[in-house]
mmCIF file of C-alpha atoms in Angstrom:
data_model
loop_
_atom_site.group_PDB
_atom_site.id
_atom_site.type_symbol
_atom_site.label_atom_id
_atom_site.label_comp_id
_atom_site.label_asym_id
_atom_site.label_seq_id
_atom_site.Cartn_x
_atom_site.Cartn_y
_atom_site.Cartn_z
ATOM 1 C CA MET A 1 -0.010 -0.193 0.018
ATOM 2 C CA THR A 2 1.380 3.476 -0.957
ATOM 3 C CA ASP A 3 2.036 5.759 1.981
ATOM 4 C CA PRO A 4 -0.107 8.765 2.253
ATOM 5 C CA VAL A 5 1.004 12.216 0.994
ATOM 6 C CA ARG A 6 0.871 14.994 3.562
ATOM 7 C CA ILE A 7 1.092 18.520 2.124
ATOM 8 C CA ALA A 8 1.721 21.688 3.962
ATOM 9 C CA MET A 9 0.351 24.579 2.254
ATOM 10 C CA TRP A 10 2.150 27.840 3.702
ATOM 11 C CA SER A 11 0.399 31.167 3.254
ATOM 12 C CA GLY A 12 -0.343 34.281 4.711
ATOM 13 C CA PRO A 13 -4.069 35.415 5.757
ATOM 14 C CA ARG A 14 -6.222 36.687 3.111
ATOM 15 C CA ASN A 15 -4.466 34.931 0.579
ATOM 16 C CA ILE A 16 -7.065 32.828 -1.129
ATOM 17 C CA SER A 17 -5.733 30.297 1.266
ATOM 18 C CA THR A 18 -9.135 29.320 2.105
ATOM 19 C CA ALA A 19 -10.490 28.888 -1.476
ATOM 20 C CA MET A 20 -7.268 26.587 -2.024
ATOM 21 C CA MET A 21 -8.475 24.301 0.591
ATOM 22 C CA ARG A 22 -11.777 23.982 -1.052
ATOM 23 C CA SER A 23 -9.993 23.166 -4.208
ATOM 24 C CA PHE A 24 -8.382 20.184 -2.603
ATOM 25 C CA GLY A 25 -11.031 19.488 -0.594
ATOM 26 C CA GLY A 26 -12.907 18.946 -3.798
ATOM 27 C CA ARG A 27 -10.928 15.795 -4.426
ATOM 28 C CA CYS A 28 -12.301 12.439 -3.252
ATOM 29 C CA ASP A 29 -8.911 11.175 -2.240
ATOM 30 C CA CYS A 30 -7.975 14.230 -0.175
ATOM 31 C CA ALA A 31 -8.550 15.190 3.547
ATOM 32 C CA VAL A 32 -8.099 18.959 4.431
ATOM 33 C CA THR A 33 -7.390 20.783 7.746
ATOM 34 C CA ASP A 34 -7.864 24.143 8.452
ATOM 35 C CA GLU A 35 -5.021 26.238 10.231
ATOM 36 C CA PRO A 36 -4.081 23.336 13.185
ATOM 37 C CA PHE A 37 -1.680 25.924 15.036
ATOM 38 C CA TYR A 38 -4.122 29.036 15.410
ATOM 39 C CA GLY A 39 -5.399 28.122 18.701
ATOM 40 C CA ALA A 40 -1.663 27.483 20.100
ATOM 41 C CA PHE A 41 -0.579 30.777 18.607
ATOM 42 C CA LEU A 42 -3.302 32.685 19.987
ATOM 43 C CA LYS A 43 -2.997 31.137 23.438
ATOM 44 C CA GLN A 44 0.829 31.595 23.318
ATOM 45 C CA THR A 45 0.816 35.305 22.192
ATOM 46 C CA GLY A 46 -2.548 36.559 23.651
ATOM 47 C CA GLN A 47 -3.134 38.422 20.545
ATOM 48 C CA ARG A 48 -6.465 39.996 20.216
ATOM 49 C CA GLN A 49 -8.186 38.744 17.104
ATOM 50 C CA PRO A 50 -11.597 38.351 16.442
ATOM 51 C CA MET A 51 -13.167 35.220 18.245
ATOM 52 C CA ALA A 52 -9.941 34.425 20.120
ATOM 53 C CA GLU A 53 -11.425 33.126 23.171
ATOM 54 C CA GLU A 54 -13.664 30.724 21.174
ATOM 55 C CA VAL A 55 -10.864 29.682 18.719
ATOM 56 C CA ILE A 56 -8.543 28.665 21.914
ATOM 57 C CA ALA A 57 -11.537 26.816 23.347
ATOM 58 C CA SER A 58 -12.316 24.868 20.241
ATOM 59 C CA MET A 59 -8.874 23.559 19.471
ATOM 60 C CA ASP A 60 -5.865 21.678 20.695
ATOM 61 C CA CYS A 61 -3.420 24.359 21.607
ATOM 62 C CA ASP A 62 -0.515 22.163 22.535
ATOM 63 C CA TRP A 63 2.076 22.708 19.847
ATOM 64 C CA GLN A 64 3.571 19.430 20.055
ATOM 65 C CA SER A 65 0.447 17.609 20.432
ATOM 66 C CA VAL A 66 -1.011 19.159 17.276
ATOM 67 C CA ALA A 67 2.439 18.679 15.458
ATOM 68 C CA ASP A 68 2.099 15.067 16.346
ATOM 69 C CA SER A 69 -1.500 15.167 14.561
ATOM 70 C CA MET A 70 -0.108 16.517 11.429
ATOM 71 C CA ARG A 71 2.459 13.734 11.249
ATOM 72 C CA GLY A 72 -0.100 10.932 12.148
ATOM 73 C CA PRO A 73 -2.898 9.038 10.602
ATOM 74 C CA VAL A 74 -4.520 10.993 7.644
ATOM 75 C CA PRO A 75 -8.183 11.485 8.431
ATOM 76 C CA GLY A 76 -10.609 9.154 6.527
ATOM 77 C CA GLY A 77 -7.469 6.974 5.474
ATOM 78 C CA LYS A 78 -7.386 9.319 2.514
ATOM 79 C CA ALA A 79 -4.193 9.089 -0.062
ATOM 80 C CA PHE A 80 -3.395 12.815 0.202
ATOM 81 C CA TRP A 81 -3.964 15.235 3.304
ATOM 82 C CA TYR A 82 -3.717 19.003 2.439
ATOM 83 C CA GLN A 83 -2.967 20.966 5.597
ATOM 84 C CA LYS A 84 -3.725 24.901 5.609
ATOM 85 C CA HIS A 85 -0.814 26.465 7.568
ATOM 86 C CA MET A 86 -0.017 30.094 8.425
ATOM 87 C CA PRO A 87 3.865 30.830 9.014
ATOM 88 C CA HIS A 88 3.492 33.382 11.256
ATOM 89 C CA HIS A 89 1.397 31.361 13.560
ATOM 90 C CA MET A 90 4.600 29.446 14.386
ATOM 91 C CA VAL A 91 5.928 31.143 17.343
ATOM 92 C CA ALA A 92 7.028 28.109 19.369
ATOM 93 C CA ASP A 93 9.846 25.794 18.983
ATOM 94 C CA VAL A 94 7.798 23.873 16.211
ATOM 95 C CA SER A 95 8.350 24.814 12.558
ATOM 96 C CA ILE A 96 8.452 23.721 9.200
ATOM 97 C CA ALA A 97 11.517 21.865 10.095
ATOM 98 C CA ASP A 98 9.306 19.500 12.036
ATOM 99 C CA PHE A 99 7.695 18.208 8.854
ATOM 100 C CA PRO A 100 10.404 16.883 6.665
ATOM 101 C CA ASP A 101 8.235 14.165 5.113
ATOM 102 C CA HIS A 102 5.473 16.628 4.138
ATOM 103 C CA ARG A 103 5.530 18.072 0.696
ATOM 104 C CA HIS A 104 5.672 21.721 1.292
ATOM 105 C CA ALA A 105 4.284 24.468 -0.885
ATOM 106 C CA PHE A 106 3.732 28.376 -0.644
ATOM 107 C CA LEU A 107 1.056 30.632 -1.644
ATOM 108 C CA ILE A 108 1.630 34.270 -1.911
ATOM 109 C CA ARG A 109 -0.128 37.340 -2.950
ATOM 110 C CA ASP A 110 0.460 41.035 -3.366
ATOM 111 C CA PRO A 111 1.040 42.726 -0.108
ATOM 112 C CA ALA A 112 -1.278 45.813 -1.175
ATOM 113 C CA ASN A 113 -4.240 43.227 -1.614
ATOM 114 C CA VAL A 114 -3.791 41.331 1.436
ATOM 115 C CA VAL A 115 -3.588 44.534 3.561
ATOM 116 C CA ALA A 116 -6.837 45.827 1.785
ATOM 117 C CA SER A 117 -8.405 42.793 2.558
ATOM 118 C CA TYR A 118 -7.059 42.063 6.102
ATOM 119 C CA THR A 119 -8.094 45.668 7.100
ATOM 120 C CA ALA A 120 -11.567 44.965 6.202
ATOM 121 C CA LYS A 121 -11.865 42.258 8.993
ATOM 122 C CA ARG A 122 -9.263 43.413 11.450
ATOM 123 C CA VAL A 123 -8.437 47.226 12.041
ATOM 124 C CA GLU A 124 -5.159 46.449 13.692
ATOM 125 C CA VAL A 125 -2.254 45.037 11.397
ATOM 126 C CA GLU A 126 1.368 44.790 11.560
ATOM 127 C CA ALA A 127 3.897 43.175 8.700
ATOM 128 C CA GLU A 128 4.482 40.569 11.212
ATOM 129 C CA ASP A 129 0.515 39.484 11.161
ATOM 130 C CA LEU A 130 1.044 38.949 7.393
ATOM 131 C CA GLY A 131 3.944 36.129 7.607
ATOM 132 C CA TYR A 132 5.953 37.494 4.564
ATOM 133 C CA GLU A 133 9.238 37.455 6.458
ATOM 134 C CA ARG A 134 8.679 33.947 8.168
ATOM 135 C CA GLN A 135 7.354 32.430 4.827
ATOM 136 C CA LEU A 136 10.655 33.570 2.810
ATOM 137 C CA ASP A 137 12.521 31.786 5.672
ATOM 138 C CA TYR A 138 10.334 28.494 5.308
ATOM 139 C CA VAL A 139 10.918 28.689 1.471
ATOM 140 C CA ASP A 140 14.573 28.462 1.958
ATOM 141 C CA GLN A 141 14.403 25.696 4.554
ATOM 142 C CA ALA A 142 12.072 23.587 2.482
ATOM 143 C CA ALA A 143 14.607 24.089 -0.430
ATOM 144 C CA GLN A 144 17.416 22.772 2.074
ATOM 145 C CA MET A 145 15.274 19.765 3.275
ATOM 146 C CA THR A 146 14.339 18.526 -0.079
ATOM 147 C CA GLY A 147 17.118 19.808 -2.251
ATOM 148 C CA LYS A 148 14.567 20.765 -4.666
ATOM 149 C CA ALA A 149 13.289 24.279 -5.957
ATOM 150 C CA PRO A 150 10.487 25.378 -3.714
ATOM 151 C CA ILE A 151 6.881 25.154 -4.957
ATOM 152 C CA VAL A 152 5.691 28.969 -4.842
ATOM 153 C CA LEU A 153 2.377 30.084 -6.534
ATOM 154 C CA ASP A 154 0.828 33.562 -6.722
ATOM 155 C CA SER A 155 -2.879 34.051 -5.977
ATOM 156 C CA ALA A 156 -3.377 36.408 -8.954
ATOM 157 C CA ASP A 157 -1.971 33.654 -11.372
ATOM 158 C CA ILE A 158 -4.424 31.185 -9.947
ATOM 159 C CA LEU A 159 -7.364 33.454 -10.261
ATOM 160 C CA ARG A 160 -6.395 34.413 -13.765
ATOM 161 C CA ASP A 161 -5.930 30.795 -14.979
ATOM 162 C CA PRO A 162 -6.981 28.371 -12.299
ATOM 163 C CA GLU A 163 -6.481 25.015 -14.178
ATOM 164 C CA ALA A 164 -3.104 25.556 -15.525
ATOM 165 C CA HIS A 165 -1.704 26.780 -12.460
ATOM 166 C CA LEU A 166 -3.422 24.035 -10.345
ATOM 167 C CA ARG A 167 -2.117 21.460 -12.910
ATOM 168 C CA ALA A 168 1.468 22.978 -12.497
ATOM 169 C CA LEU A 169 1.021 22.543 -8.492
ATOM 170 C CA CYS A 170 0.105 18.910 -8.769
ATOM 171 C CA ALA A 171 2.770 18.145 -11.037
ATOM 172 C CA ALA A 172 5.248 19.910 -8.692
ATOM 173 C CA LEU A 173 3.833 18.047 -5.435
ATOM 174 C CA GLU A 174 3.985 14.833 -7.849
ATOM 175 C CA ILE A 175 0.259 14.155 -7.394
ATOM 176 C CA PRO A 176 -2.203 13.511 -10.020
ATOM 177 C CA TRP A 177 -4.408 15.992 -11.401
ATOM 178 C CA ASP A 178 -7.965 15.937 -10.561
ATOM 179 C CA ALA A 179 -10.517 18.217 -12.294
ATOM 180 C CA GLY A 180 -12.682 18.320 -9.073
ATOM 181 C CA MET A 181 -10.281 21.215 -7.906
ATOM 182 C CA LEU A 182 -11.634 23.439 -10.200
ATOM 183 C CA GLU A 183 -15.252 23.629 -8.470
ATOM 184 C CA TRP A 184 -16.875 22.978 -5.113
ATOM 185 C CA GLU A 185 -20.352 23.258 -3.616
ATOM 186 C CA ALA A 186 -20.993 26.713 -1.893
ATOM 187 C CA GLY A 187 -21.387 26.693 2.170
ATOM 188 C CA PRO A 188 -19.540 25.775 5.215
ATOM 189 C CA ARG A 189 -17.492 22.571 5.749
ATOM 190 C CA ASN A 190 -16.997 20.314 8.909
ATOM 191 C CA SER A 191 -13.522 20.948 8.302
ATOM 192 C CA ASP A 192 -13.782 24.746 8.666
ATOM 193 C CA GLY A 193 -12.075 26.511 11.907
ATOM 194 C CA ILE A 194 -14.763 28.089 14.001
ATOM 195 C CA TRP A 195 -13.562 31.265 12.948
ATOM 196 C CA ALA A 196 -15.194 30.647 9.503
ATOM 197 C CA THR A 197 -18.003 32.801 10.521
ATOM 198 C CA HIS A 198 -16.045 35.858 10.989
ATOM 199 C CA TRP A 199 -13.219 35.334 8.031
ATOM 200 C CA TYR A 200 -14.627 33.288 5.328
ATOM 201 C CA GLY A 201 -18.030 35.064 4.498
ATOM 202 C CA ARG A 202 -17.245 35.543 0.563
ATOM 203 C CA VAL A 203 -15.798 32.206 0.200
ATOM 204 C CA LEU A 204 -18.580 30.371 1.543
ATOM 205 C CA GLU A 205 -20.495 31.897 -1.447
ATOM 206 C CA THR A 206 -18.217 30.766 -3.935
ATOM 207 C CA THR A 207 -17.960 27.597 -6.233
ATOM 208 C CA GLY A 208 -14.651 28.055 -7.804
ATOM 209 C CA PHE A 209 -11.704 30.637 -8.469
ATOM 210 C CA GLY A 210 -13.712 32.938 -10.493
ATOM 211 C CA GLY A 211 -12.304 35.888 -12.199
ATOM 212 C CA GLY A 212 -8.874 37.384 -11.991
ATOM 213 C CA GLU A 213 -7.294 39.248 -9.106
ATOM 214 C CA ARG A 214 -8.591 43.002 -8.349
ATOM 215 C CA ALA A 215 -6.807 45.825 -8.456
ATOM 216 C CA ALA A 216 -5.821 46.798 -4.702
ATOM 217 C CA PRO A 217 -7.832 49.899 -3.622
ATOM 218 C CA GLN A 218 -6.033 52.926 -2.561
ATOM 219 C CA LEU A 219 -4.776 52.316 1.101
ATOM 220 C CA ASP A 220 -4.511 54.852 3.950
ATOM 221 C CA THR A 221 -0.861 55.964 5.331
ATOM 222 C CA ALA A 222 -0.772 53.356 7.970
ATOM 223 C CA ALA A 223 -1.969 50.522 5.719
ATOM 224 C CA GLN A 224 0.617 51.515 3.065
ATOM 225 C CA ARG A 225 3.393 51.587 5.359
ATOM 226 C CA VAL A 226 2.387 47.797 6.257
ATOM 227 C CA ALA A 227 2.433 46.922 2.723
ATOM 228 C CA ASN A 228 5.634 48.533 1.855
ATOM 229 C CA ALA A 229 7.334 46.533 4.825
ATOM 230 C CA CYS A 230 6.079 43.554 3.180
ATOM 231 C CA ARG A 231 6.909 44.045 -0.232
ATOM 232 C CA PRO A 232 10.740 43.223 -0.308
ATOM 233 C CA PHE A 233 9.899 39.837 1.069
ATOM 234 C CA TYR A 234 6.870 39.387 -1.595
ATOM 235 C CA GLU A 235 9.408 40.283 -4.242
ATOM 236 C CA SER A 236 12.107 37.789 -2.984
ATOM 237 C CA LEU A 237 9.038 34.998 -3.080
ATOM 238 C CA SER A 238 7.952 35.993 -6.537
ATOM 239 C CA GLY A 239 11.561 35.032 -7.736
ATOM 240 C CA TYR A 240 10.646 31.223 -7.062
ATOM 241 C CA LYS A 241 7.097 31.407 -8.672
ATOM 242 C CA ILE A 242 6.228 27.962 -10.851
ATOM 243 C CA SER A 243 6.531 29.191 -14.266
ATOM 244 C CA LEU A 244 4.371 27.315 -16.807
#
């Protein structure tokens, strides 16, 4: 019997990461997990985020226990396990280095669009909340662990041509293509984190990766400062993007 494949997709917030989780969830051979370290992150940092108390109460908040689970049996005995992770959540001793047998990929998005989307859901935002710097560090670590070029996709590319870029992602991950990744049913999932009611409003209405990336709205001075701080890391990450 072939060993299951565990896929760790590392993304910042407001980065079509939930739509990507829906895409993999559209495969009949794939289990999905939604930000498993979020509760541990909130408990350790005490960061004020929407629904923080409810998130902590709903999740395993022990770092090592969560890591063990992510390396453990695949839910439902599926062939593939897609794990949606946020690099900026990894503030304890657990890091990407604890998952050497996972296949790692990285989802990026232009900081101006991320900041505009994030501030619509949470007023306070700093560059550290968006994870670009740690994501770049994890890209380097993934390349060192595997000896291969890192797998990086830009949200704008996926929105512009979903099938071509999802096919390229599957090829890079060395898993078969499945057309079920292109569309899904609208509505919530049992696999969604409890925070879905606050953060996932728009994606709950979607049935696919419709349309291209919208132009970012004009940012105020504080938001532009955050976007500017993230941009050098985004530009470095862009250099690794999958080319078709």
